[in-house]
Backbone as a chain_set.jsonl record, in Angstrom:
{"seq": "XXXXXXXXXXXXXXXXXXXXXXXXXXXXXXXXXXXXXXXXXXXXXXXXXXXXXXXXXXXXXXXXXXXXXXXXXXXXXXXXXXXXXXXXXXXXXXXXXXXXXXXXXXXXXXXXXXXXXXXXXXXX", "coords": {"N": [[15.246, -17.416, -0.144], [14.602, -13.98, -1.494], [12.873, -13.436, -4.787], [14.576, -11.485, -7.42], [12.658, -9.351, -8.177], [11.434, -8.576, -5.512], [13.75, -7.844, -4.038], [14.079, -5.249, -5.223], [12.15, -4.119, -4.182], [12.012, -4.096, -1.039], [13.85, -3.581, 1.95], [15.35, -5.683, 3.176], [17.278, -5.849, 5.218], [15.882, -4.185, 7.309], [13.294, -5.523, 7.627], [14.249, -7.723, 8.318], [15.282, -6.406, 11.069], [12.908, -6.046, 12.327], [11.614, -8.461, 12.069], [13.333, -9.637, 14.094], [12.927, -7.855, 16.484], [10.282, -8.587, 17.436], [9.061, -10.948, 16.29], [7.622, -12.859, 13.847], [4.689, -12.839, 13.61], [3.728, -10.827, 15.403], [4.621, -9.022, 14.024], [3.129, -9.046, 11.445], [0.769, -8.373, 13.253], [0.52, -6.44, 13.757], [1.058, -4.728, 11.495], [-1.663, -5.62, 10.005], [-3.21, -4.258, 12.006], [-2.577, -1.095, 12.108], [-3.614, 1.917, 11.907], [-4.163, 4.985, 10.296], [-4.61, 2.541, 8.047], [-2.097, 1.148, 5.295], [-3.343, 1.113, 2.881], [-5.367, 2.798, 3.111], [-3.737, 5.448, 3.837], [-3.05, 5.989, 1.258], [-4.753, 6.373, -0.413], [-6.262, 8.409, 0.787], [-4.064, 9.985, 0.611], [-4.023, 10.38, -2.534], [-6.441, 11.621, -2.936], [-5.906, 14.328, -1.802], [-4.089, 15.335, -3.491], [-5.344, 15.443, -5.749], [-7.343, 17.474, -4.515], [-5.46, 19.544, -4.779], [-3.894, 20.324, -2.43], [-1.354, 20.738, -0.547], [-0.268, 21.231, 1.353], [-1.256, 19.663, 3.103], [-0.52, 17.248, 2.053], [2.113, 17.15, 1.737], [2.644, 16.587, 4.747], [1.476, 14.161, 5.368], [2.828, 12.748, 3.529], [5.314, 12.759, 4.768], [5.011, 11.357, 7.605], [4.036, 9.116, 6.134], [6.345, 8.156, 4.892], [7.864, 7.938, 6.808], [6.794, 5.716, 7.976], [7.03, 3.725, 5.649], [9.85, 3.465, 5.7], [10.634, 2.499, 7.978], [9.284, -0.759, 7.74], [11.023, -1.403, 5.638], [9.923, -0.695, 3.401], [11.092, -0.363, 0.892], [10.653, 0.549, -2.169], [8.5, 1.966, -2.334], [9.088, 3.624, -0.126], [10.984, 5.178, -1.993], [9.424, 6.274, -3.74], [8.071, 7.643, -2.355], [9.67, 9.814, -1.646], [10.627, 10.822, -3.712], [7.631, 12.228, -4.209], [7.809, 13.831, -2.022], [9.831, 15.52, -3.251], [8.265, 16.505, -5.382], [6.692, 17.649, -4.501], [7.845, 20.214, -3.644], [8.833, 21.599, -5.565], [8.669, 24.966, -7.406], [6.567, 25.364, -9.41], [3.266, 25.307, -8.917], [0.821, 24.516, -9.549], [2.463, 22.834, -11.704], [3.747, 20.962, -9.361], [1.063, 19.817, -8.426], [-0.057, 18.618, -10.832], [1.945, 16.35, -10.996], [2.113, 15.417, -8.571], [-0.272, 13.969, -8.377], [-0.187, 12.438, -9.725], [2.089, 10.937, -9.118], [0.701, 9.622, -6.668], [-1.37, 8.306, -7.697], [0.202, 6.048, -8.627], [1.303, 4.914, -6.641], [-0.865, 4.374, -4.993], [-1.946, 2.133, -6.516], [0.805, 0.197, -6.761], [1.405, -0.173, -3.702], [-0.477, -2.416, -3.19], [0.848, -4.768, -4.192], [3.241, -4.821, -2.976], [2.84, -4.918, -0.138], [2.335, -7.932, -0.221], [4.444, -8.915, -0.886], [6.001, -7.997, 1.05], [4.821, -8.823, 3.311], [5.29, -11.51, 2.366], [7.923, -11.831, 2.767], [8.333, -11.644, 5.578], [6.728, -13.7, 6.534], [8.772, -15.492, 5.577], [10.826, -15.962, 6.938]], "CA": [[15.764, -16.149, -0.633], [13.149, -13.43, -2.446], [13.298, -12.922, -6.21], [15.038, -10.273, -7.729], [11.557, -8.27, -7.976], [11.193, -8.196, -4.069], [14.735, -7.047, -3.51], [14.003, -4.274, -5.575], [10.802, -3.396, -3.87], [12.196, -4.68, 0.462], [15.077, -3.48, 2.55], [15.593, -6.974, 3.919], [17.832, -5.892, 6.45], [14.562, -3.252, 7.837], [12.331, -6.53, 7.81], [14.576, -8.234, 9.408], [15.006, -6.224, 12.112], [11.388, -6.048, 13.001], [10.857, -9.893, 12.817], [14.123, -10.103, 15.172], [12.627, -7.43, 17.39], [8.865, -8.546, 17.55], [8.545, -12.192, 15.599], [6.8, -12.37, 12.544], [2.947, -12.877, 14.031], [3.189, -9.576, 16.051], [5.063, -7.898, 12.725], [1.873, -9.204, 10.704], [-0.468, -8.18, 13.589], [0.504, -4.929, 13.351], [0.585, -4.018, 10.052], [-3.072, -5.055, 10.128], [-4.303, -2.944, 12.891], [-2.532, -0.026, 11.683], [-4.555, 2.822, 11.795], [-4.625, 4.407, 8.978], [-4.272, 1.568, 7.06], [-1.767, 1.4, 4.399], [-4.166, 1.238, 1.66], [-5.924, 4.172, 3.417], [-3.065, 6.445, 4.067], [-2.685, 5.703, 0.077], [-6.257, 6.614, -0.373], [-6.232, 9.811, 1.354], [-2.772, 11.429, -0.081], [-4.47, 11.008, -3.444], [-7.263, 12.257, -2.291], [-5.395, 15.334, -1.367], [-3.318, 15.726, -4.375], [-6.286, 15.587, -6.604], [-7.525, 18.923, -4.26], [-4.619, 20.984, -4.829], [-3.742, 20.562, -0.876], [0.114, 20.654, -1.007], [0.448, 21.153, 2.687], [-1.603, 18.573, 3.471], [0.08, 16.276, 1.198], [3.505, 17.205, 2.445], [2.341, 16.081, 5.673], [1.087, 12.872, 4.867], [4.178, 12.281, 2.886], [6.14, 12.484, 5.432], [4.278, 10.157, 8.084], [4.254, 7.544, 5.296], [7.763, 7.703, 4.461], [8.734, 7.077, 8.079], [6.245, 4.085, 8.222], [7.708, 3.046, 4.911], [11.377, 2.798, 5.986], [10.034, 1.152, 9.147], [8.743, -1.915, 7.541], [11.562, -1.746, 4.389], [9.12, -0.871, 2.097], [11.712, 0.21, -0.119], [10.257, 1.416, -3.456], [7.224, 3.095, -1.583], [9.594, 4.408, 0.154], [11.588, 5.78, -2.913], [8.366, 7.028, -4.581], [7.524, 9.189, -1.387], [10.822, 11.064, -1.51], [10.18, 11.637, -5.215], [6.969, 12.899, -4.12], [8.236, 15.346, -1.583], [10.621, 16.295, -3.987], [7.965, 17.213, -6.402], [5.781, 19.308, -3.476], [8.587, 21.42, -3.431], [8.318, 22.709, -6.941], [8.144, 26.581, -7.389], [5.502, 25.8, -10.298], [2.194, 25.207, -7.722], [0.182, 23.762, -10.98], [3.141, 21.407, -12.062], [3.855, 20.081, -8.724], [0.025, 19.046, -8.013], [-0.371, 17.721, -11.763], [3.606, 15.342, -10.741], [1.707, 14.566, -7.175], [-1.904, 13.29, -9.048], [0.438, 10.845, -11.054], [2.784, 9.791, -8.123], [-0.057, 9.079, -5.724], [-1.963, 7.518, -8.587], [1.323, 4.87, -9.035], [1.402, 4.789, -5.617], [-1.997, 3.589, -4.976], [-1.649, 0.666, -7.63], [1.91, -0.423, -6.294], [0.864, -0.931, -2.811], [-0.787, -4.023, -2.843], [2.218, -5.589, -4.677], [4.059, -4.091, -2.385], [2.305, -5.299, 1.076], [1.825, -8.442, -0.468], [6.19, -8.792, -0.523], [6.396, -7.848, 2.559], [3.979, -10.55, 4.234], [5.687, -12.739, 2.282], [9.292, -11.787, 3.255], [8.061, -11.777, 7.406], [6.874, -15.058, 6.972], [9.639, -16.661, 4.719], [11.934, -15.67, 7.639]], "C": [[14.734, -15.51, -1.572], [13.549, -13.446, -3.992], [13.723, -11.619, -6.309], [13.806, -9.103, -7.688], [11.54, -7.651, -6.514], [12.368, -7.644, -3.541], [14.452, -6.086, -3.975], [12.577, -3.342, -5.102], [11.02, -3.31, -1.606], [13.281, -4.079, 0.521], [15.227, -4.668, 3.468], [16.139, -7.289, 5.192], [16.414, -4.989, 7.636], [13.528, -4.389, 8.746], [12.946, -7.381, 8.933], [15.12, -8.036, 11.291], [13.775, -5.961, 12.792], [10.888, -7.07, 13.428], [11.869, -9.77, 14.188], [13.49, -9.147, 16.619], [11.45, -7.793, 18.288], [8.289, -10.277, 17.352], [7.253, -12.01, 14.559], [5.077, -12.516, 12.569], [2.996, -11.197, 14.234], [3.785, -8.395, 14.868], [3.626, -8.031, 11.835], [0.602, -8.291, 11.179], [-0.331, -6.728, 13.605], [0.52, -4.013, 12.411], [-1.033, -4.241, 9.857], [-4.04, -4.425, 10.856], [-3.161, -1.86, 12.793], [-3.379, 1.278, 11.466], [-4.139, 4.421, 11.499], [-4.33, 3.124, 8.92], [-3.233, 1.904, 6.099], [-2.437, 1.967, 3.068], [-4.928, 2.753, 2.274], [-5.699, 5.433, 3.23], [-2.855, 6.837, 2.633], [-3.689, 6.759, -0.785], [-6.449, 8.262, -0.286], [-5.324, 10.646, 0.91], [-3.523, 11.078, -1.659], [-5.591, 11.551, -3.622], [-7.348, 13.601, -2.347], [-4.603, 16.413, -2.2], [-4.501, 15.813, -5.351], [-7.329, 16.927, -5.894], [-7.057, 19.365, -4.201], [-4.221, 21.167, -3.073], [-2.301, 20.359, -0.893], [0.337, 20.623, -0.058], [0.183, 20.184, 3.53], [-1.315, 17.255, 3.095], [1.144, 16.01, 1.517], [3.086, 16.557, 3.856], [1.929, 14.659, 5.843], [2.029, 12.215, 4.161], [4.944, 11.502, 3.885], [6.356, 11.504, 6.652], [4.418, 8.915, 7.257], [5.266, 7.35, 4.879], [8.152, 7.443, 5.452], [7.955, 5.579, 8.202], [6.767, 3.081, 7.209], [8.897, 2.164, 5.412], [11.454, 1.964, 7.123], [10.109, -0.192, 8.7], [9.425, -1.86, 6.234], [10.876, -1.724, 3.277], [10.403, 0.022, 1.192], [11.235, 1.6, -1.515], [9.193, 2.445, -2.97], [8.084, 4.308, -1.152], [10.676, 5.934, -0.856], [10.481, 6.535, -3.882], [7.892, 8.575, -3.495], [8.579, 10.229, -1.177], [10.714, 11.611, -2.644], [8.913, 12.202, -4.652], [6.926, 14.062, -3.392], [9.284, 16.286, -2.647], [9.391, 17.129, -5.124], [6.809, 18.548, -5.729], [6.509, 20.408, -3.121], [9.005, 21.848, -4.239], [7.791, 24.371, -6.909], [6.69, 26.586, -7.961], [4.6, 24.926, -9.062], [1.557, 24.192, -8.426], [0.855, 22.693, -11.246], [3.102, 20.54, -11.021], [2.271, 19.447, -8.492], [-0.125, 18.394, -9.298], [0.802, 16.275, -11.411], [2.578, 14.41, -9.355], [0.288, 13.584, -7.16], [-0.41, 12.175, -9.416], [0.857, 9.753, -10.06], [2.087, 9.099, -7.471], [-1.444, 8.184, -6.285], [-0.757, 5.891, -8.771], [1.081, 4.555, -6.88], [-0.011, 3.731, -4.681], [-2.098, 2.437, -5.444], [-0.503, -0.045, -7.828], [2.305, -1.04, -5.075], [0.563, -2.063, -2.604], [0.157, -4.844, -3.322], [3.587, -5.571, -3.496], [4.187, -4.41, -0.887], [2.411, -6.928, 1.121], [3.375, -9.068, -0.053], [6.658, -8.763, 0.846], [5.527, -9.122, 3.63], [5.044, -11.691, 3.733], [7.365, -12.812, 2.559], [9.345, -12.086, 5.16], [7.922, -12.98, 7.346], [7.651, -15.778, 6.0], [10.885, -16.749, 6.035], [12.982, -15.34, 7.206]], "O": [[14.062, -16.204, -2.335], [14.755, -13.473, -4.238], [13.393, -10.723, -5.532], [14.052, -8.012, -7.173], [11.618, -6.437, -6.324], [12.207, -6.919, -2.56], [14.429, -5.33, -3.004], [12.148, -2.274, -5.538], [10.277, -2.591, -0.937], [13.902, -3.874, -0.522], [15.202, -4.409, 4.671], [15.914, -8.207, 5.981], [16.224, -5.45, 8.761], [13.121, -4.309, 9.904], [12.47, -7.681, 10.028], [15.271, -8.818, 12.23], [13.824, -5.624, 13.975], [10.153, -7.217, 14.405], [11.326, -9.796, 15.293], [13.572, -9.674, 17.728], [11.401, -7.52, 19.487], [7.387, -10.782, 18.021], [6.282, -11.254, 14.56], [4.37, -12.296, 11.585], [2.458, -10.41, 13.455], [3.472, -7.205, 14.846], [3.061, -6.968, 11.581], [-0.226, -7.713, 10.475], [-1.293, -5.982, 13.426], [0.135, -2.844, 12.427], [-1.725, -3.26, 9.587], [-5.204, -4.121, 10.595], [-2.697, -1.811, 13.932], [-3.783, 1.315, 10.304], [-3.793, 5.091, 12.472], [-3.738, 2.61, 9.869], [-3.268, 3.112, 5.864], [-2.134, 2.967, 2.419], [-4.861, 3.752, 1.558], [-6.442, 6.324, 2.818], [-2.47, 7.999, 2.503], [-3.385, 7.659, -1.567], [-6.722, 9.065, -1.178], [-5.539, 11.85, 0.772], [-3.528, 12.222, -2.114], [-5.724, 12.068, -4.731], [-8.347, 14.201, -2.744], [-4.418, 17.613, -1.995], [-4.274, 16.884, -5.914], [-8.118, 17.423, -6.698], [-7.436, 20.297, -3.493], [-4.327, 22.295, -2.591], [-2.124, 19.353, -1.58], [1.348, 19.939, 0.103], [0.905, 19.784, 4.443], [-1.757, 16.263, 3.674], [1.464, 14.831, 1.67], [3.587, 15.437, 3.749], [2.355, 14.164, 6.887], [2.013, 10.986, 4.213], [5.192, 10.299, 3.976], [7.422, 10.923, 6.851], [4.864, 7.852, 7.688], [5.389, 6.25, 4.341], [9.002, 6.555, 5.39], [8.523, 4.524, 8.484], [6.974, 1.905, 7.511], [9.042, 0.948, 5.536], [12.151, 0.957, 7.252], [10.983, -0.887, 9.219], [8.659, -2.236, 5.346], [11.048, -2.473, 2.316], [10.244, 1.231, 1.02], [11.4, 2.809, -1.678], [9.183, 3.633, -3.293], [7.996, 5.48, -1.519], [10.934, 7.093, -0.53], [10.853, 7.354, -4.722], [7.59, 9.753, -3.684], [8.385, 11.314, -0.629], [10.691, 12.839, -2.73], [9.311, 13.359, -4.518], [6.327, 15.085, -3.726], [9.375, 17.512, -2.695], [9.653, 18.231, -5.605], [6.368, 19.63, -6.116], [6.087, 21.369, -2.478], [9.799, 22.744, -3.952], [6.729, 24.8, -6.459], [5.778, 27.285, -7.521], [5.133, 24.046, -8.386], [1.662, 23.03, -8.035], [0.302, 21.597, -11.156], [2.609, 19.431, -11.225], [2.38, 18.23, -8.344], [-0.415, 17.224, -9.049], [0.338, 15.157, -11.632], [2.408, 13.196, -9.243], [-0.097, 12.782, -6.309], [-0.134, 11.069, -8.951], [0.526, 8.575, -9.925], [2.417, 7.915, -7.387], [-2.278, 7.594, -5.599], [-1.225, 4.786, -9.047], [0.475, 3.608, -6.38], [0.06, 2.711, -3.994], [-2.394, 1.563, -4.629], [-0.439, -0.84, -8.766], [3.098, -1.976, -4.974], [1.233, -2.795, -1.875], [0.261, -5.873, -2.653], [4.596, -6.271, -3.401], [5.266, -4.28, -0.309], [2.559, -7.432, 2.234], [3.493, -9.661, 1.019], [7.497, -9.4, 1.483], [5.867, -9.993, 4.431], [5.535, -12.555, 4.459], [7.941, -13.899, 2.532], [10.255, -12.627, 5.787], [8.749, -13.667, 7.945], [7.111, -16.791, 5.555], [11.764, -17.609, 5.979], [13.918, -15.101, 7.968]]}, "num_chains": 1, "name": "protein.A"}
């Protein structure tokens, strides 16, 4: 059973339908040939938010929040709805200073985050 940290970061039931669909090798082997990459796609929306690109950001959001809920990334997943929520700010200025921060946390929660998830696929 995970620690309380990893429930709060996994949708357990998400995970577990992916090992039950796939088995937990071909759930592994596919998160690492992913293309982007997680860490990439991570990479690139702050990237994006640090040029004032809001439409391009929204877009990229939204791609990574479906791959999120895919693979139960939970909290990722709960950070990228806060982040669409904040690309849809009237103020233009506030929301890209809100979307630097998120995709700054976002970046540096990832690997904690990937790291949970390997280890929830193979705990069965």
């Amino acid at each position: 059973m995970p620690d309380t940290a990893t429930w709060d970061v996994l949708d357990r039931r998400a995970i577990d339908d992916l090992v039950g669909d796939g088995g937990a090798e071909r759930v592994l082997g596919a998160l690492m040939s992913d293309t982007p990459s997680p860490e990439d796609r991570a990479r690139q929306m702050a990237a994006l938010a640090v040029a004032g690109d809001v439409s391009g950001l929204k877009a990229e959001t939204h791609a990574f929040q479906t791959w999120a809920e895919k693979h139960g990334l939970k909290r990722l997943g709960n950070m990228l709805v806060e982040l669409d929520r904040v690309l849809a700010l009237p103020a233009r200025g506030q929301a890209i200073l809100q979307a630097q921060a998120l995709t700054r946390m976002i970046e540096r929660t990832l690997d904690d985050d990937i790291k949970a998830f390997k280890r929830a696929v193979t705990s069965g």
